[in-house]
């Protein structure tokens, strides 16, 4: 989970520089597709955020995001 938190911080700095950490939902909606893409490269490092992060951490972040969206939808939310 520490790697997922680190990934969140790095992604926030890339996509929302200078802003408090938050999830810009409109900028990340294709969770299932991204999970598959990162699964292909599992065991390797992703360098797209300026610092290396594990592709498996990206899989975990996307899976948690997808779960959150599903839960909210089931509850009649977003």
Coordinates of C-alpha atoms in Angstrom, one line a residue, residues 46-72:
X46 CA 7.0 2.4 -15.1
X47 CA 8.9 5.7 -15.6
X48 CA 6.0 7.8 -16.9
X49 CA 5.7 9.8 -13.6
X50 CA 9.2 11.1 -13.5
X51 CA 10.3 8.6 -10.9
X52 CA 10.1 4.8 -11.3
X53 CA 7.1 3.0 -9.8
X54 CA 6.2 -0.6 -10.2
X55 CA 3.6 -1.5 -12.9
X56 CA 2.0 -3.7 -10.2
X57 CA 1.4 -0.6 -8.0
X58 CA -0.3 0.9 -11.0
X59 CA -2.5 -2.2 -11.3
X60 CA -3.4 -2.0 -7.6
X61 CA -4.2 1.8 -7.8
X62 CA -6.4 1.2 -10.9
X63 CA -8.2 -1.8 -9.3
X64 CA -8.9 0.2 -6.1
X65 CA -10.2 3.1 -8.2
X66 CA -12.4 0.8 -10.2
X67 CA -13.8 -0.7 -7.0
X68 CA -14.5 2.7 -5.6
X69 CA -16.4 3.8 -8.7
X70 CA -18.4 0.5 -8.7
X71 CA -19.3 0.9 -5.0
X72 CA -20.4 4.5 -5.5

